[in-house]
Short mmCIF file of C-alpha atoms in Angstrom, two decimals:
data_model
loop_
_atom_site.label_atom_id
_atom_site.label_comp_id
_atom_site.label_asym_id
_atom_site.label_seq_id
_atom_site.Cartn_x
_atom_site.Cartn_y
_atom_site.Cartn_z
CA MET A 1256 0.01 -0.12 -0.02
CA ALA A 1257 3.07 2.53 0.88
CA CYS A 1258 4.40 1.90 -2.93
CA THR A 1259 0.67 2.28 -4.57
CA GLU A 1260 0.18 5.13 -2.60
CA THR A 1261 3.99 6.97 -3.88
CA PHE A 1262 3.72 5.83 -7.20
CA ALA A 1263 0.35 4.65 -8.72
CA ASP A 1264 -0.34 7.86 -10.45
CA LEU A 1265 2.79 7.74 -12.10
CA ALA A 1266 3.28 3.84 -12.70
CA LEU A 1267 0.18 3.27 -14.14
CA PRO A 1268 0.41 5.50 -17.00
CA ARG A 1269 3.78 4.46 -17.85
CA LEU A 1270 2.58 1.09 -18.37
CA MET A 1271 -0.10 1.70 -20.32
CA GLU A 1272 2.52 3.76 -22.70
CA TRP A 1273 4.81 0.29 -22.73
CA ARG A 1274 1.83 -1.87 -24.27
CA GLY A 1275 0.44 0.54 -26.27
CA LYS A 1276 3.38 1.90 -28.18
CA GLY A 1277 5.21 -1.89 -28.02
CA SER A 1278 8.27 0.03 -26.49
CA HIS A 1279 10.72 -1.17 -23.57
CA HIS A 1280 11.70 2.56 -22.76
CA PRO A 1281 9.80 4.69 -20.41
CA GLY A 1282 7.32 7.26 -22.54
CA ALA A 1283 7.30 11.25 -21.48
CA GLY A 1284 4.26 11.00 -19.16
CA PRO A 1285 3.79 14.11 -16.93
CA CYS A 1286 6.66 15.77 -18.43
CA MET A 1287 4.59 16.31 -21.74
CA ALA A 1288 1.77 17.88 -19.61
CA LEU A 1289 0.71 21.33 -20.71
CA ILE A 1290 0.77 24.38 -17.83
CA ASN A 1291 -2.70 25.85 -18.22
CA SER A 1292 -2.89 27.23 -14.92
CA GLU A 1293 -1.61 30.67 -13.49
CA THR A 1294 -0.89 29.10 -10.28
CA VAL A 1295 2.48 28.58 -8.89
CA GLU A 1296 1.53 25.50 -6.78
CA THR A 1297 0.48 23.60 -10.23
CA PHE A 1298 3.66 24.45 -12.07
CA GLU A 1299 5.55 22.92 -8.87
CA ASN A 1300 3.36 20.04 -8.86
CA LEU A 1301 3.88 19.07 -12.58
CA GLU A 1302 7.53 19.56 -12.04
CA ASP A 1303 7.51 17.11 -9.28
CA LYS A 1304 5.99 14.61 -11.33
CA CYS A 1305 8.05 14.74 -13.97
CA ARG A 1306 11.14 14.59 -11.41
CA HIS A 1307 9.65 11.31 -10.41
CA HIS A 1308 8.89 10.16 -13.68
CA LEU A 1309 12.38 10.28 -14.89
CA HIS A 1310 14.18 9.86 -11.52
CA PHE A 1311 12.09 7.88 -9.65
CA HIS A 1312 14.39 5.01 -8.88
CA PHE A 1313 16.01 7.53 -6.78
CA PHE A 1314 12.97 7.95 -4.65
CA LEU A 1315 11.75 4.41 -4.57
CA SER A 1316 14.40 2.13 -2.63
CA ASP A 1317 11.45 0.33 -0.94
CA CYS A 1318 9.51 -0.65 -4.01
CA TYR A 1319 11.63 -2.08 -6.42
CA ALA A 1320 9.82 -5.74 -6.55
CA VAL A 1321 6.65 -3.90 -6.93
CA VAL A 1322 7.89 -1.94 -9.58
CA ASP A 1323 9.70 -4.70 -11.29
CA LEU A 1324 6.41 -7.20 -10.83
CA TRP A 1325 4.28 -4.54 -12.48
CA ARG A 1326 6.84 -4.06 -15.42
CA LEU A 1327 7.03 -7.78 -15.80
CA MET A 1328 3.38 -8.59 -15.87
CA SER A 1329 2.94 -5.68 -18.20
CA ASP A 1330 5.46 -6.78 -21.07
CA SER A 1331 5.12 -10.67 -19.96
CA THR A 1332 5.50 -11.55 -24.10
CA PHE A 1333 8.59 -9.80 -24.03
CA TYR A 1334 10.32 -11.36 -21.27
CA LYS A 1335 8.67 -14.79 -21.84
CA GLU A 1336 10.51 -14.35 -25.28
CA LEU A 1337 13.75 -14.32 -23.51
CA PHE A 1338 13.52 -17.40 -21.32
CA GLY A 1339 15.33 -20.26 -21.30
CA ALA A 1340 18.30 -19.83 -23.41
CA GLN A 1341 21.19 -22.43 -22.50
CA VAL A 1342 24.00 -20.01 -20.79
CA ARG A 1343 26.89 -22.71 -20.03
CA SER A 1344 28.21 -26.00 -21.44
CA LEU A 1345 29.80 -24.83 -24.48
CA PRO A 1346 31.26 -27.80 -26.44
CA MET A 1347 35.04 -27.56 -26.72
CA ASP A 1348 34.89 -27.69 -30.50
CA TRP A 1349 32.39 -25.43 -31.29
CA PRO A 1350 33.03 -24.36 -34.47
CA GLY A 1351 32.26 -20.80 -33.91
CA GLY A 1352 29.64 -18.76 -35.59
CA THR A 1353 29.39 -21.09 -38.64
CA GLN A 1354 25.68 -22.32 -37.78
CA PRO A 1355 23.08 -21.12 -35.01
CA GLY A 1356 23.55 -23.02 -31.77
CA ALA A 1357 23.18 -22.55 -27.67
CA ALA A 1358 26.04 -19.94 -27.84
CA GLN A 1359 24.21 -17.70 -30.31
CA VAL A 1360 20.67 -17.84 -28.74
CA ALA A 1361 22.16 -16.96 -25.56
CA LEU A 1362 23.75 -13.96 -26.87
CA TRP A 1363 20.95 -12.94 -28.64
CA HIS A 1364 18.60 -13.13 -25.71
CA TYR A 1365 21.15 -11.12 -23.41
CA ARG A 1366 21.74 -8.19 -26.03
CA LYS A 1367 17.78 -8.12 -26.57
CA CYS A 1368 17.20 -7.70 -23.05
CA LYS A 1369 19.92 -5.12 -22.20
CA ALA A 1370 18.40 -3.46 -25.22
CA GLY A 1371 15.20 -3.34 -23.30
CA HIS A 1372 16.76 -2.22 -20.30
CA GLY A 1373 16.70 -5.29 -18.56
CA MET A 1374 18.83 -7.70 -16.28
CA TYR A 1375 19.60 -10.98 -17.80
CA ILE A 1376 20.04 -13.96 -14.95
CA GLY A 1377 21.53 -17.23 -14.89
CA VAL A 1378 19.66 -19.64 -12.74
CA TYR A 1379 21.59 -23.01 -12.09
CA PHE A 1380 19.45 -25.52 -10.64
CA ASN A 1381 18.81 -29.49 -10.32
CA ALA A 1382 15.54 -31.28 -11.44
CA ILE A 1383 13.95 -33.84 -8.65
CA ALA A 1384 13.97 -37.25 -10.29
CA GLU A 1385 16.18 -40.75 -10.48
CA ASP A 1386 18.35 -39.68 -12.93
CA ALA A 1387 19.74 -36.11 -11.40
CA VAL A 1388 19.51 -33.62 -14.31
CA GLY A 1389 21.02 -29.78 -14.08
CA TYR A 1390 19.76 -26.91 -16.03
CA GLU A 1391 21.95 -23.97 -16.24
CA LEU A 1392 19.26 -21.38 -18.05
CA GLY A 1393 19.04 -17.78 -18.82
CA MET A 1394 16.00 -15.10 -17.79
CA CYS A 1395 15.63 -11.42 -18.60
CA LEU A 1396 13.81 -9.46 -15.94
CA PRO A 1397 13.28 -5.79 -15.45
CA SER A 1398 15.71 -3.67 -13.47
CA MET A 1399 14.70 -0.56 -11.68
CA SER A 1400 18.08 -1.01 -9.43
CA THR A 1401 21.67 -1.93 -10.51
CA HIS A 1402 21.90 -3.58 -7.03
CA TRP A 1403 21.31 -7.07 -6.30
CA HIS A 1404 18.79 -7.77 -3.15
CA LEU A 1405 16.39 -10.10 -1.61
CA ALA A 1406 13.49 -9.11 -3.56
CA ARG A 1407 15.05 -9.35 -6.60
CA GLU A 1408 15.95 -13.02 -5.70
CA GLN A 1409 12.29 -13.79 -4.97
CA LEU A 1410 11.37 -12.38 -8.43
CA VAL A 1411 13.85 -14.71 -10.10
CA ARG A 1412 12.54 -17.74 -7.94
CA TRP A 1413 8.55 -17.11 -8.60
CA TRP A 1414 9.30 -16.16 -12.50
CA LEU A 1415 11.59 -19.32 -13.04
CA ALA A 1416 8.78 -21.67 -11.46
CA PHE A 1417 5.94 -19.49 -13.51
CA GLN A 1418 8.02 -20.44 -16.71
CA MET A 1419 9.22 -23.91 -15.77
CA GLY A 1420 5.72 -25.04 -14.58
CA THR A 1421 4.27 -23.81 -18.03
CA LEU A 1422 6.64 -25.16 -20.20
CA HIS A 1423 7.80 -28.20 -18.03
CA PRO A 1424 5.06 -29.22 -16.02
CA GLU A 1425 5.83 -32.71 -14.71
CA LEU A 1426 9.52 -31.03 -13.63
CA GLU A 1427 10.04 -30.49 -10.01
CA ILE A 1428 13.07 -27.81 -9.06
CA ASP A 1429 15.44 -28.88 -6.37
CA ALA A 1430 15.09 -25.26 -4.31
CA GLY A 1431 17.86 -26.36 -2.47
CA SER A 1432 20.25 -26.32 -5.50
CA LEU A 1433 19.16 -23.21 -7.39
CA LYS A 1434 21.67 -20.50 -7.51
CA ILE A 1435 21.15 -17.57 -9.32
CA ALA A 1436 23.85 -14.84 -10.64
CA GLU A 1437 23.40 -11.93 -12.74
CA LEU A 1438 25.37 -12.62 -16.09
CA ALA A 1439 27.63 -10.19 -18.33
CA HIS A 1440 29.47 -10.30 -21.75
CA ARG A 1441 33.10 -10.72 -22.09
CA SER A 1442 33.24 -7.04 -23.90
CA GLU A 1443 32.50 -5.76 -20.58
CA VAL A 1444 35.28 -7.15 -18.60
CA PRO A 1445 37.07 -3.87 -17.17
CA VAL A 1446 40.67 -4.62 -18.78
CA ASP A 1447 42.76 -2.97 -21.28
CA TRP A 1448 45.52 -5.05 -22.51
CA ALA A 1449 46.16 -8.83 -22.24
CA ILE A 1450 49.18 -10.87 -22.56
CA ILE A 1451 48.23 -13.96 -24.66
CA GLY A 1452 51.35 -15.80 -25.73
CA LEU A 1453 53.66 -17.62 -26.31
CA GLY A 1454 53.88 -19.58 -23.81
CA ARG A 1455 57.00 -20.56 -22.43
CA SER A 1456 58.58 -17.36 -23.97
CA GLY A 1457 59.26 -14.85 -21.15
CA THR A 1458 55.55 -13.74 -20.52
CA SER A 1459 55.76 -14.24 -16.82
CA SER A 1460 58.35 -11.97 -16.59
CA LEU A 1461 57.23 -9.59 -19.06
CA ALA A 1462 53.97 -9.51 -16.84
CA ALA A 1463 55.83 -8.75 -13.89
CA TRP A 1464 57.97 -6.03 -15.79
CA LEU A 1465 54.88 -4.04 -17.19
CA ASP A 1466 53.04 -4.13 -13.65
CA THR A 1467 56.05 -2.24 -12.24
CA HIS A 1468 54.60 0.63 -14.62
CA PRO A 1469 53.05 3.14 -12.44
CA GLN A 1470 49.92 3.33 -15.23
CA LEU A 1471 49.66 -0.64 -15.77
CA GLU A 1472 48.41 -2.96 -13.20
CA LEU A 1473 48.38 -6.66 -13.72
CA PHE A 1474 45.34 -8.86 -12.58
CA ARG A 1475 46.35 -12.13 -11.29
CA ASP A 1476 46.33 -14.60 -8.37
CA LYS A 1477 48.74 -13.07 -5.95
CA THR A 1478 49.55 -17.08 -5.23
CA ASP A 1479 50.35 -18.05 -8.88
CA SER A 1480 54.15 -17.70 -9.67
CA PHE A 1481 53.64 -17.48 -13.28
CA ASN A 1482 51.60 -13.90 -12.87
CA GLU A 1483 48.04 -15.99 -14.20
CA GLY A 1484 44.82 -16.00 -12.30
CA ALA A 1485 43.33 -13.08 -13.75
CA PHE A 1486 39.51 -12.69 -12.24
CA HIS A 1487 40.10 -16.17 -10.22
CA TYR A 1488 41.00 -17.65 -13.35
CA LEU A 1489 37.97 -16.17 -15.76
CA PHE A 1490 38.92 -16.85 -19.23
CA ARG A 1491 40.31 -20.38 -18.49
CA ARG A 1492 37.54 -21.44 -15.99
CA THR A 1493 34.84 -20.08 -18.26
CA ASN A 1494 36.00 -21.27 -21.75
CA LEU A 1495 32.63 -23.62 -21.69
CA GLU A 1496 30.57 -20.40 -20.64
CA HIS A 1497 28.39 -18.34 -23.33
CA LEU A 1498 28.31 -15.47 -20.54
CA VAL A 1499 30.04 -14.82 -17.44
CA ARG A 1500 28.56 -13.91 -13.90
CA ARG A 1501 28.95 -10.20 -13.50
CA ASP A 1502 30.48 -10.33 -10.40
CA SER A 1503 33.60 -11.71 -11.51
CA LEU A 1504 34.01 -8.53 -13.10
CA SER A 1505 34.05 -6.61 -10.01
CA GLN A 1506 37.85 -6.00 -9.61
CA ASN A 1507 39.19 -2.49 -10.02
CA PRO A 1508 42.92 -1.43 -10.13
CA ALA A 1509 44.61 -0.73 -6.88
CA LYS A 1510 47.20 1.85 -8.09
CA THR A 1511 46.53 5.47 -7.57
CA GLY A 1512 48.36 8.51 -8.56
CA ARG A 1513 48.51 11.93 -7.26
CA ARG A 1514 46.41 13.27 -10.44
CA LYS A 1515 44.05 10.41 -10.43
CA ARG A 1516 45.41 8.92 -13.88
CA ARG A 1517 43.37 6.18 -15.17
CA ILE A 1518 44.68 2.50 -14.60
CA LEU A 1519 45.09 0.54 -17.43
CA ALA A 1520 44.41 -2.64 -16.20
CA GLY A 1521 45.59 -6.10 -17.92
CA PHE A 1522 45.90 -10.19 -17.70
CA LYS A 1523 48.21 -12.62 -18.82
CA GLU A 1524 46.42 -16.15 -20.41
CA PRO A 1525 48.93 -17.51 -22.98
CA HIS A 1526 46.80 -20.18 -23.69
CA LEU A 1527 43.95 -18.29 -25.03
CA LEU A 1528 46.27 -17.78 -28.32
CA GLN A 1529 46.22 -21.35 -28.87
CA GLN A 1530 42.82 -22.50 -28.94
CA GLU A 1531 39.96 -21.72 -31.14
CA ARG A 1532 37.90 -20.73 -28.33
CA GLY A 1533 40.04 -18.80 -26.93
CA ARG A 1534 40.38 -16.53 -29.95
CA LEU A 1535 37.12 -16.17 -30.34
CA ILE A 1536 37.02 -14.95 -26.59
CA LEU A 1537 39.55 -12.25 -27.65
CA ALA A 1538 37.88 -11.26 -30.62
CA GLU A 1539 34.38 -10.34 -28.27
CA MET A 1540 36.78 -8.02 -26.31
CA GLN A 1541 37.30 -5.69 -28.66
CA HIS A 1542 38.91 -2.73 -26.73
CA VAL A 1543 41.72 -4.88 -25.56
CA LYS A 1544 45.11 -4.46 -26.75
CA LEU A 1545 46.67 -7.72 -27.21
CA LEU A 1546 50.74 -8.66 -26.89
CA VAL A 1547 52.37 -11.73 -28.10
CA ILE A 1548 56.19 -12.50 -26.97
CA VAL A 1549 58.11 -14.84 -28.80
CA LYS A 1550 61.93 -16.26 -28.27
CA ASN A 1551 64.57 -18.03 -30.38
CA TRP A 1552 62.76 -21.00 -31.50
CA ALA A 1553 65.30 -23.56 -30.31
CA ASP A 1554 64.85 -22.01 -26.75
CA TRP A 1555 61.20 -22.41 -26.84
CA LEU A 1556 61.25 -25.83 -27.83
CA LYS A 1557 63.96 -26.80 -25.05
CA SER A 1558 61.71 -24.80 -22.74
CA HIS A 1559 58.54 -26.67 -23.55
CA VAL A 1560 60.59 -30.09 -22.94
CA LEU A 1561 62.43 -29.67 -19.81
CA PHE A 1562 59.40 -27.60 -17.98
CA ALA A 1563 57.44 -30.90 -18.74
CA GLY A 1564 60.21 -33.17 -17.39
CA ALA A 1565 60.02 -34.83 -20.68
CA THR A 1566 63.32 -36.41 -21.12
CA ASN A 1567 62.13 -39.12 -23.44
CA CYS A 1568 61.31 -36.09 -25.80
CA PHE A 1569 64.93 -34.96 -26.28
CA PRO A 1570 65.75 -33.59 -29.79
CA ARG A 1571 66.46 -37.41 -31.06
CA THR A 1572 62.95 -38.13 -30.64
CA LEU A 1573 61.40 -34.85 -31.71
CA ALA A 1574 62.94 -35.12 -35.02
CA GLU A 1575 61.65 -38.32 -35.77
CA LEU A 1576 58.28 -37.46 -35.16
CA PRO A 1577 55.84 -37.27 -38.24
CA ASP A 1578 54.98 -34.02 -39.95
CA ASP A 1579 51.58 -34.33 -39.48
CA SER A 1580 51.40 -35.18 -35.46
CA GLU A 1581 49.62 -32.64 -33.82
CA VAL A 1582 49.84 -33.83 -30.28
CA THR A 1583 52.90 -35.94 -29.08
CA SER A 1584 53.40 -37.71 -26.10
CA CYS A 1585 55.96 -34.79 -24.91
CA GLY A 1586 52.94 -32.74 -23.86
CA PHE A 1587 52.86 -30.00 -26.89
CA SER A 1588 52.45 -29.46 -30.53
CA PHE A 1589 54.80 -28.18 -32.74
CA GLU A 1590 51.95 -26.26 -34.00
CA SER A 1591 51.60 -24.25 -30.92
CA GLY A 1592 54.72 -22.45 -31.59
CA HIS A 1593 53.17 -21.11 -35.21
CA VAL A 1594 52.28 -17.76 -33.92
CA VAL A 1595 51.66 -15.88 -37.32
CA PRO A 1596 48.67 -18.05 -38.55
CA LYS A 1597 46.91 -17.44 -35.08
CA MET A 1598 47.50 -13.81 -35.27
CA GLN A 1599 46.00 -13.81 -38.81
CA ASP A 1600 43.24 -15.76 -37.54
CA LEU A 1601 42.37 -12.90 -35.09
CA GLU A 1602 42.13 -10.74 -37.55
CA SER A 1603 39.90 -12.65 -39.73
CA LYS A 1604 37.64 -12.96 -36.54
CA GLY A 1605 37.35 -8.87 -36.35
CA VAL A 1606 40.51 -7.71 -34.31
CA ALA A 1607 42.14 -5.04 -35.58
CA VAL A 1608 45.94 -5.06 -36.75
CA TYR A 1609 46.58 -2.03 -34.32
CA GLN A 1610 45.33 -3.94 -31.33
CA MET A 1611 48.10 -6.48 -31.54
CA LYS A 1612 51.53 -6.28 -31.06
CA LEU A 1613 54.49 -8.75 -31.54
CA VAL A 1614 57.61 -8.70 -29.90
CA HIS A 1615 60.99 -10.73 -29.53
CA LEU A 1616 62.96 -11.60 -26.34
CA ASP A 1617 65.80 -11.10 -27.62
CA THR A 1618 64.86 -7.42 -28.51
CA LEU A 1619 63.49 -6.99 -24.77
CA MET A 1620 67.23 -8.49 -23.51
CA GLU A 1621 68.97 -6.36 -25.79
CA GLU A 1622 67.01 -3.06 -25.31
CA GLY A 1623 65.52 -3.52 -21.81
CA GLU A 1624 63.79 -0.22 -20.88
CA ALA A 1625 63.71 1.19 -23.89
CA ALA A 1626 61.87 -1.86 -25.36
CA LEU A 1627 59.54 -1.84 -22.51
CA GLN A 1628 58.68 1.44 -22.86
CA ARG A 1629 57.59 1.09 -26.19
CA ILE A 1630 55.27 -1.58 -25.24
CA ALA A 1631 53.90 0.65 -22.69
CA ALA A 1632 52.99 3.28 -24.91
CA PHE A 1633 51.31 0.77 -27.36
CA LEU A 1634 49.15 -0.10 -24.37
CA GLY A 1635 48.25 3.40 -24.02
CA ALA A 1636 50.51 4.39 -21.14
CA ARG A 1637 51.66 7.89 -21.40
CA ALA A 1638 54.71 8.74 -22.89
CA GLY A 1639 57.70 9.24 -19.69
CA ALA A 1640 55.34 7.97 -16.88
CA ALA A 1641 57.25 5.45 -15.66
CA ASN A 1642 58.76 5.96 -12.52
CA ARG A 1643 62.41 5.91 -11.42
CA SER A 1644 61.45 1.89 -10.01
CA PHE A 1645 60.42 0.81 -13.25
CA GLN A 1646 63.24 2.19 -15.27
CA GLU A 1647 66.04 1.01 -12.89
CA ARG A 1648 64.43 -2.74 -12.75
CA ALA A 1649 64.30 -2.56 -16.28
CA ALA A 1650 67.83 -1.21 -17.04
CA ALA A 1651 69.39 -3.57 -14.22
CA VAL A 1652 67.55 -7.06 -14.31
CA PRO A 1653 67.65 -9.11 -16.70
CA LEU A 1654 64.43 -11.58 -17.63
CA PRO A 1655 64.73 -14.15 -15.59
CA GLN A 1656 63.25 -17.74 -16.05
CA GLN A 1657 60.19 -18.49 -14.24
CA GLY A 1658 59.08 -21.86 -13.29
CA ASN A 1659 60.86 -25.24 -13.16
CA VAL A 1660 64.81 -25.05 -14.48
CA SER A 1661 65.89 -28.34 -15.42
CA THR A 1662 69.03 -29.99 -14.45
CA ASN A 1663 68.61 -31.55 -17.84
CA GLU A 1664 69.50 -28.85 -20.10
CA ALA A 1665 72.90 -29.74 -20.94
CA ALA A 1666 72.27 -33.59 -21.64
CA PHE A 1667 69.49 -31.47 -24.09
CA TRP A 1668 72.02 -29.41 -25.87
CA LYS A 1669 74.48 -32.11 -26.03
CA GLU A 1670 72.03 -34.66 -27.96
CA TRP A 1671 70.83 -32.01 -30.32
CA CYS A 1672 74.67 -31.18 -31.39
CA GLU A 1673 75.10 -34.74 -31.92
CA LEU A 1674 72.26 -35.17 -34.22
CA PRO A 1675 72.72 -36.86 -37.60
CA GLN A 1676 72.66 -34.59 -40.12
CA ASP A 1677 69.33 -35.76 -41.88
CA MET A 1678 67.43 -35.55 -38.27
CA ALA A 1679 69.21 -31.92 -37.75
CA LEU A 1680 67.46 -31.11 -41.08
CA LYS A 1681 64.14 -31.89 -40.21
CA LEU A 1682 64.38 -29.80 -37.03
CA GLU A 1683 65.35 -26.88 -39.21
CA ARG A 1684 62.47 -27.66 -41.26
CA ARG A 1685 60.28 -27.27 -38.04
CA ARG A 1686 62.04 -24.03 -37.40
CA GLU A 1687 61.23 -22.74 -41.00
CA ALA A 1688 57.53 -23.46 -40.57
CA ALA A 1689 57.25 -21.82 -37.24
CA THR A 1690 58.96 -18.33 -38.03
CA ALA A 1691 57.52 -18.01 -41.15
CA GLY A 1692 56.09 -14.61 -41.66
CA LEU A 1693 57.52 -13.45 -37.77
CA ALA A 1694 59.74 -10.74 -39.29
CA GLU A 1695 56.47 -9.22 -41.17
CA ILE A 1696 54.56 -9.15 -38.35
CA LEU A 1697 57.37 -7.69 -35.99
CA LEU A 1698 57.69 -4.65 -38.58
CA ARG A 1699 54.22 -4.21 -38.66
CA SER A 1700 54.11 -4.11 -34.90
CA LEU A 1701 57.13 -1.23 -35.09
CA GLU A 1702 59.56 -3.76 -33.76
CA PRO A 1703 63.06 -4.34 -34.69
CA VAL A 1704 63.71 -7.79 -36.31
CA PRO A 1705 66.62 -9.49 -34.21
CA ALA A 1706 69.18 -11.23 -35.82
CA SER A 1707 68.36 -14.99 -34.95
CA LEU A 1708 65.62 -14.19 -37.51
CA LEU A 1709 67.29 -12.14 -40.25
CA ARG A 1710 70.13 -14.53 -40.18
CA PRO A 1711 69.57 -17.80 -38.60
CA GLU A 1712 72.32 -19.80 -37.28
CA PRO A 1713 71.99 -23.50 -38.06
CA LEU A 1714 70.49 -25.22 -35.42
CA LYS A 1715 73.25 -27.79 -34.76
CA ASP A 1716 75.83 -25.00 -34.66
CA TYR A 1717 73.37 -23.22 -32.33
CA ALA A 1718 72.77 -26.45 -30.02
CA CYS A 1719 76.76 -27.25 -29.84
CA LYS A 1720 77.44 -23.71 -28.49
CA ARG A 1721 74.85 -23.79 -25.92
CA ALA A 1722 75.85 -27.42 -24.78
CA LEU A 1723 79.56 -25.92 -24.21
CA ASP A 1724 78.22 -22.90 -22.28
CA ARG A 1725 76.14 -25.49 -20.04
CA LYS A 1726 79.16 -27.70 -19.38
CA ALA A 1727 81.36 -24.64 -18.59
CA ARG A 1728 78.95 -23.47 -16.18
#
């Protein structure tokens, strides 16, 4: 009754406007009323009604549930159409946009709901049956408030029961299993940049260095030594989700400056470049700058093998693998080191060329702070904004090897050095395939091409030098 007394004269005309016009936007209502009276009181009364009409969610904090319920019932056809999309369980081999499917339906429902100024909700529950059946469905509801509250959860429960009772009357919902969350699209993730690969090429060190810049902040799990875990592993854990929980996007940069310059937040997830689904996720995040780092191919190969502890996959075994071998027992595929086709695939999915930058570890090692300043400028950090600690660390500290440093490195290079010529040539062809086009992408990224790409040393000679160096150490 208190709510009705407060807004009935305003809410009912608005509801009639919505139904009559087939629109989901508030009409002008009392703001269009003509002032025919000469009294000040009438003018003030109309002005007050108009303010209520335009902003009445500021005045009705105790009546959100009533307002939302009235809006839902006044336009139930619209909200019924946006019920029941599957919002999770995307197959890993989903081709991505070639045919309509669960993801397209969920995104269509979400976008139409947001265009209608609604809130898109994910409801997860089990059915009471001999064989436990889980449901993960989406629904659109009116939203007069940006904050979650108990009244909205009650509305979700009621609308779920109403819709499921109509569509599947034979199904009984396990109320204790019900989980509710507001959903968001990945394009709304509040980040500006990402290090997306290449794994085992210095991504952890690059991320740590950039995090020391006063205008850049790395989102990560503080317990993760590889500087990953952004948003509680949002992009790894939610590979199977069409939409993500909005509360997963709640992190804000912690760095502040005297002039309150905007902090550019980023994350590191090097697996995203490798998978088709990961590249689709990146393409959805159209405002994010993407960083890819590569290093000398032979060192990359060594890092993969020794990090996995796969001593049975030393150079002789690698050279004997057939060319069509996608995944080996060594825990990786040669194709995973092919950066150029993956960056080209991102372009084909709509990622602009200026959003991506390829850098080479050799350049970072040689130029230090100058190279990092160039990367920071690409990410949007203001020129000259780096503080003394950033400059000193970049100039004085070489990129460390993060993770496990294997004692088998000397043996790895020794075996490669002693390979027969025919096996050594097979690995040379592997390198040629992996590095084709890298120089062009580096130049396009306004990065120098290191000597290891311009004048590549024969791999067997390189391995022999590394074996001698490790033996000397």
